[in-house]
Amino acid sequence: MGKYAALVDLLLEAVQEGKAGKPAVNSIPVGISNRHVHISQADLDTLFGTGYQLTKAKALSQPMQYACKETLTICGPKGAIEKVRILGPVRQETQVELLQTDCFKLGIAAPVKMSGDLQGTPGITLAGPKGSTFLPQGVILAQRHIHMTLEDASRLGVTDGEQVSIQVEGLRGGTYAHVAIRANNTSALECHLDTEEANAMNLTAISTITIIK
Amino acid sequence: MGKYAALVDLLLEAVQEGKAGKPAVNSIPVGISNRHVHISQADLDTLFGTGYQLTKAKALSQPMQYACKETLTICGPKGAIEKVRILGPVRQETQVELLQTDCFKLGIAAPVKMSGDLQGTPGITLAGPKGSTFLPQGVILAQRHIHMTLEDASRLGVTDGEQVSIQVEGLRGGTYAHVAIRANNTSALECHLDTEEANAMNLTAISTITIIK
């Protein structure tokens, strides 16, 4: 048997064993994020008035997270975008998550970063109904990630902080690499992509993806 | 030697042989398309005036193709988009290539189709400076594809009409499946993606991709 025939046989065998060993549990719902802002109470005070409280408009799938009635205008060197949604509750640090197309419009080069990893990221002007502020840092493109419980992680054979690839079926299908696993005891199972990442793969709010490693 | 050790050894050997046998020629420039319109002379007459001639503003990388000075407003059931660029020269049939995000804004469900394959696609209103028309069909999301000469195709080991996957490196890297090969004697080597597909993989006008089969 030649080397390649042997290789093919071994590969087929490995694939069959893999299939037999795993139940069909690797199906993860998709959550699609448009541009949005997480805001600190200090910045909220500046933009909406001292002691302002966010107004919950719609619960998000992650526990305790919600879309607010309130929106902001964000202004960069080359342009502005109106009606950027604030997500609650307030956070320690203000963070602006944009699409790449927004960055071109605003004239800002935002890096791909995990939420909360704001060191060295660019700033931007935030304008609200009662004031404005120049945020010194905090503009990112969100790195794609999958929220899950530790139980989900164990079932799916992944660990918190690991990066995996995800597989999407269909005419616009393919794989995305470097999808970070974020596992803790309070998260709902959901793969977070931004609007452009979802559209590029023809994913909608009812789509699912699978993890490949 | 166990089955998996043997598998790994064979794979490594195959990879080494592959490297040695192939020169590094599988590197293909990316061309990124924003929303645009290809227009027929009949529709150009209606929208810009009888006998109107398109004004070339900028050559595109494909021979004879150019971006025009002229733009249109397109109007769907839910919204409108201004300043949609016309690409020349005129074609037999008018065709509107949108981003998925445009479809949401306009309220149109456009299918992923190859350029020219307009059967069963939705219509849209086109508004120009001298008139407007309801295009009965022709709105698509362009299926990703790679233009090349027949010589390129032979060198890359692909054939006209075949679908391949492409590989993108980097933090936003991954693969896109179902990328159609379009080989003829006049095309410049270029992988065409729309803005959202490019942004989702962090590709710019100077990026390259590779074909995987």
JSON list of N, CA and C in Angstrom, two decimals, chain B residues 123-154:
[
{"chain": "B", "resi": 123, "resn": "GLY", "atom": "N", "xyz": [-36.55, 42.99, -7.45]},
{"chain": "B", "resi": 123, "resn": "GLY", "atom": "CA", "xyz": [-36.38, 44.27, -8.12]},
{"chain": "B", "resi": 123, "resn": "GLY", "atom": "C", "xyz": [-36.19, 45.40, -7.12]},
{"chain": "B", "resi": 124, "resn": "ILE", "atom": "N", "xyz": [-36.04, 46.62, -7.65]},
{"chain": "B", "resi": 124, "resn": "ILE", "atom": "CA", "xyz": [-35.82, 47.79, -6.79]},
{"chain": "B", "resi": 124, "resn": "ILE", "atom": "C", "xyz": [-36.04, 49.05, -7.61]},
{"chain": "B", "resi": 125, "resn": "THR", "atom": "N", "xyz": [-36.36, 50.15, -6.94]},
{"chain": "B", "resi": 125, "resn": "THR", "atom": "CA", "xyz": [-36.49, 51.42, -7.64]},
{"chain": "B", "resi": 125, "resn": "THR", "atom": "C", "xyz": [-35.13, 52.09, -7.77]},
{"chain": "B", "resi": 126, "resn": "LEU", "atom": "N", "xyz": [-34.80, 52.53, -8.98]},
{"chain": "B", "resi": 126, "resn": "LEU", "atom": "CA", "xyz": [-33.59, 53.30, -9.25]},
{"chain": "B", "resi": 126, "resn": "LEU", "atom": "C", "xyz": [-34.00, 54.73, -9.56]},
{"chain": "B", "resi": 127, "resn": "ALA", "atom": "N", "xyz": [-33.38, 55.69, -8.89]},
{"chain": "B", "resi": 127, "resn": "ALA", "atom": "CA", "xyz": [-33.72, 57.09, -9.13]},
{"chain": "B", "resi": 127, "resn": "ALA", "atom": "C", "xyz": [-32.48, 57.86, -9.56]},
{"chain": "B", "resi": 128, "resn": "GLY", "atom": "N", "xyz": [-32.55, 58.50, -10.71]},
{"chain": "B", "resi": 128, "resn": "GLY", "atom": "CA", "xyz": [-31.44, 59.32, -11.22]},
{"chain": "B", "resi": 128, "resn": "GLY", "atom": "C", "xyz": [-31.88, 60.77, -11.36]},
{"chain": "B", "resi": 129, "resn": "PRO", "atom": "N", "xyz": [-31.01, 61.62, -11.89]},
{"chain": "B", "resi": 129, "resn": "PRO", "atom": "CA", "xyz": [-31.32, 63.06, -11.96]},
{"chain": "B", "resi": 129, "resn": "PRO", "atom": "C", "xyz": [-32.40, 63.41, -12.97]},
{"chain": "B", "resi": 130, "resn": "LYS", "atom": "N", "xyz": [-32.64, 62.56, -13.96]},
{"chain": "B", "resi": 130, "resn": "LYS", "atom": "CA", "xyz": [-33.63, 62.88, -15.01]},
{"chain": "B", "resi": 130, "resn": "LYS", "atom": "C", "xyz": [-34.84, 61.96, -15.02]},
{"chain": "B", "resi": 131, "resn": "GLY", "atom": "N", "xyz": [-34.86, 60.99, -14.10]},
{"chain": "B", "resi": 131, "resn": "GLY", "atom": "CA", "xyz": [-36.00, 60.08, -14.09]},
{"chain": "B", "resi": 131, "resn": "GLY", "atom": "C", "xyz": [-35.77, 58.91, -13.17]},
{"chain": "B", "resi": 132, "resn": "SER", "atom": "N", "xyz": [-36.79, 58.06, -13.04]},
{"chain": "B", "resi": 132, "resn": "SER", "atom": "CA", "xyz": [-36.64, 56.88, -12.20]},
{"chain": "B", "resi": 132, "resn": "SER", "atom": "C", "xyz": [-37.32, 55.69, -12.87]},
{"chain": "B", "resi": 133, "resn": "THR", "atom": "N", "xyz": [-36.97, 54.48, -12.41]},
{"chain": "B", "resi": 133, "resn": "THR", "atom": "CA", "xyz": [-37.56, 53.28, -12.99]},
{"chain": "B", "resi": 133, "resn": "THR", "atom": "C", "xyz": [-37.62, 52.19, -11.93]},
{"chain": "B", "resi": 134, "resn": "PHE", "atom": "N", "xyz": [-38.62, 51.32, -12.04]},
{"chain": "B", "resi": 134, "resn": "PHE", "atom": "CA", "xyz": [-38.64, 50.16, -11.16]},
{"chain": "B", "resi": 134, "resn": "PHE", "atom": "C", "xyz": [-38.03, 48.99, -11.90]},
{"chain": "B", "resi": 135, "resn": "LEU", "atom": "N", "xyz": [-36.82, 48.65, -11.51]},
{"chain": "B", "resi": 135, "resn": "LEU", "atom": "CA", "xyz": [-36.11, 47.50, -12.08]},
{"chain": "B", "resi": 135, "resn": "LEU", "atom": "C", "xyz": [-36.85, 46.23, -11.65]},
{"chain": "B", "resi": 136, "resn": "PRO", "atom": "N", "xyz": [-37.39, 45.42, -12.58]},
{"chain": "B", "resi": 136, "resn": "PRO", "atom": "CA", "xyz": [-38.22, 44.28, -12.15]},
{"chain": "B", "resi": 136, "resn": "PRO", "atom": "C", "xyz": [-37.41, 43.15, -11.50]},
{"chain": "B", "resi": 137, "resn": "GLN", "atom": "N", "xyz": [-36.15, 43.00, -11.87]},
{"chain": "B", "resi": 137, "resn": "GLN", "atom": "CA", "xyz": [-35.27, 42.01, -11.21]},
{"chain": "B", "resi": 137, "resn": "GLN", "atom": "C", "xyz": [-33.83, 42.46, -11.38]},
{"chain": "B", "resi": 138, "resn": "GLY", "atom": "N", "xyz": [-32.93, 41.92, -10.56]},
{"chain": "B", "resi": 138, "resn": "GLY", "atom": "CA", "xyz": [-31.51, 42.25, -10.76]},
{"chain": "B", "resi": 138, "resn": "GLY", "atom": "C", "xyz": [-30.75, 42.60, -9.49]},
{"chain": "B", "resi": 139, "resn": "VAL", "atom": "N", "xyz": [-31.40, 42.43, -8.31]},
{"chain": "B", "resi": 139, "resn": "VAL", "atom": "CA", "xyz": [-30.70, 42.76, -7.06]},
{"chain": "B", "resi": 139, "resn": "VAL", "atom": "C", "xyz": [-30.09, 41.48, -6.48]},
{"chain": "B", "resi": 140, "resn": "ILE", "atom": "N", "xyz": [-28.78, 41.48, -6.29]},
{"chain": "B", "resi": 140, "resn": "ILE", "atom": "CA", "xyz": [-28.08, 40.30, -5.77]},
{"chain": "B", "resi": 140, "resn": "ILE", "atom": "C", "xyz": [-27.04, 40.68, -4.70]},
{"chain": "B", "resi": 141, "resn": "LEU", "atom": "N", "xyz": [-26.67, 39.69, -3.89]},
{"chain": "B", "resi": 141, "resn": "LEU", "atom": "CA", "xyz": [-25.40, 39.71, -3.17]},
{"chain": "B", "resi": 141, "resn": "LEU", "atom": "C", "xyz": [-24.45, 38.92, -4.05]},
{"chain": "B", "resi": 142, "resn": "ALA", "atom": "N", "xyz": [-23.32, 39.49, -4.41]},
{"chain": "B", "resi": 142, "resn": "ALA", "atom": "CA", "xyz": [-22.41, 38.81, -5.34]},
{"chain": "B", "resi": 142, "resn": "ALA", "atom": "C", "xyz": [-21.77, 37.60, -4.67]},
{"chain": "B", "resi": 143, "resn": "GLN", "atom": "N", "xyz": [-21.83, 36.46, -5.35]},
{"chain": "B", "resi": 143, "resn": "GLN", "atom": "CA", "xyz": [-21.10, 35.30, -4.83]},
{"chain": "B", "resi": 143, "resn": "GLN", "atom": "C", "xyz": [-19.61, 35.55, -4.99]},
{"chain": "B", "resi": 144, "resn": "ARG", "atom": "N", "xyz": [-18.85, 35.27, -3.94]},
{"chain": "B", "resi": 144, "resn": "ARG", "atom": "CA", "xyz": [-17.41, 35.52, -4.01]},
{"chain": "B", "resi": 144, "resn": "ARG", "atom": "C", "xyz": [-16.80, 34.68, -5.13]},
{"chain": "B", "resi": 145, "resn": "HIS", "atom": "N", "xyz": [-15.80, 35.27, -5.79]},
{"chain": "B", "resi": 145, "resn": "HIS", "atom": "CA", "xyz": [-15.23, 34.61, -6.97]},
{"chain": "B", "resi": 145, "resn": "HIS", "atom": "C", "xyz": [-13.81, 35.10, -7.20]},
{"chain": "B", "resi": 146, "resn": "ILE", "atom": "N", "xyz": [-13.09, 34.35, -8.01]},
{"chain": "B", "resi": 146, "resn": "ILE", "atom": "CA", "xyz": [-11.71, 34.72, -8.34]},
{"chain": "B", "resi": 146, "resn": "ILE", "atom": "C", "xyz": [-11.58, 34.81, -9.86]},
{"chain": "B", "resi": 147, "resn": "HIS", "atom": "N", "xyz": [-11.26, 36.02, -10.33]},
{"chain": "B", "resi": 147, "resn": "HIS", "atom": "CA", "xyz": [-10.97, 36.21, -11.76]},
{"chain": "B", "resi": 147, "resn": "HIS", "atom": "C", "xyz": [-9.53, 35.79, -12.03]},
{"chain": "B", "resi": 148, "resn": "MET", "atom": "N", "xyz": [-9.32, 35.19, -13.18]},
{"chain": "B", "resi": 148, "resn": "MET", "atom": "CA", "xyz": [-7.96, 34.82, -13.58]},
{"chain": "B", "resi": 148, "resn": "MET", "atom": "C", "xyz": [-7.92, 34.48, -15.06]},
{"chain": "B", "resi": 149, "resn": "THR", "atom": "N", "xyz": [-6.71, 34.42, -15.61]},
{"chain": "B", "resi": 149, "resn": "THR", "atom": "CA", "xyz": [-6.55, 33.94, -16.98]},
{"chain": "B", "resi": 149, "resn": "THR", "atom": "C", "xyz": [-6.54, 32.42, -16.96]},
{"chain": "B", "resi": 150, "resn": "LEU", "atom": "N", "xyz": [-6.69, 31.82, -18.14]},
{"chain": "B", "resi": 150, "resn": "LEU", "atom": "CA", "xyz": [-6.63, 30.36, -18.24]},
{"chain": "B", "resi": 150, "resn": "LEU", "atom": "C", "xyz": [-5.24, 29.86, -17.84]},
{"chain": "B", "resi": 151, "resn": "GLU", "atom": "N", "xyz": [-4.23, 30.68, -18.09]},
{"chain": "B", "resi": 151, "resn": "GLU", "atom": "CA", "xyz": [-2.86, 30.34, -17.70]},
{"chain": "B", "resi": 151, "resn": "GLU", "atom": "C", "xyz": [-2.74, 30.31, -16.16]},
{"chain": "B", "resi": 152, "resn": "ASP", "atom": "N", "xyz": [-3.32, 31.34, -15.51]},
{"chain": "B", "resi": 152, "resn": "ASP", "atom": "CA", "xyz": [-3.35, 31.33, -14.03]},
{"chain": "B", "resi": 152, "resn": "ASP", "atom": "C", "xyz": [-4.04, 30.06, -13.53]},
{"chain": "B", "resi": 153, "resn": "ALA", "atom": "N", "xyz": [-5.18, 29.73, -14.17]},
{"chain": "B", "resi": 153, "resn": "ALA", "atom": "CA", "xyz": [-5.97, 28.58, -13.72]},
{"chain": "B", "resi": 153, "resn": "ALA", "atom": "C", "xyz": [-5.14, 27.31, -13.80]},
{"chain": "B", "resi": 154, "resn": "SER", "atom": "N", "xyz": [-4.43, 27.17, -14.89]},
{"chain": "B", "resi": 154, "resn": "SER", "atom": "CA", "xyz": [-3.59, 25.99, -15.07]},
{"chain": "B", "resi": 154, "resn": "SER", "atom": "C", "xyz": [-2.50, 25.95, -14.00]}
]
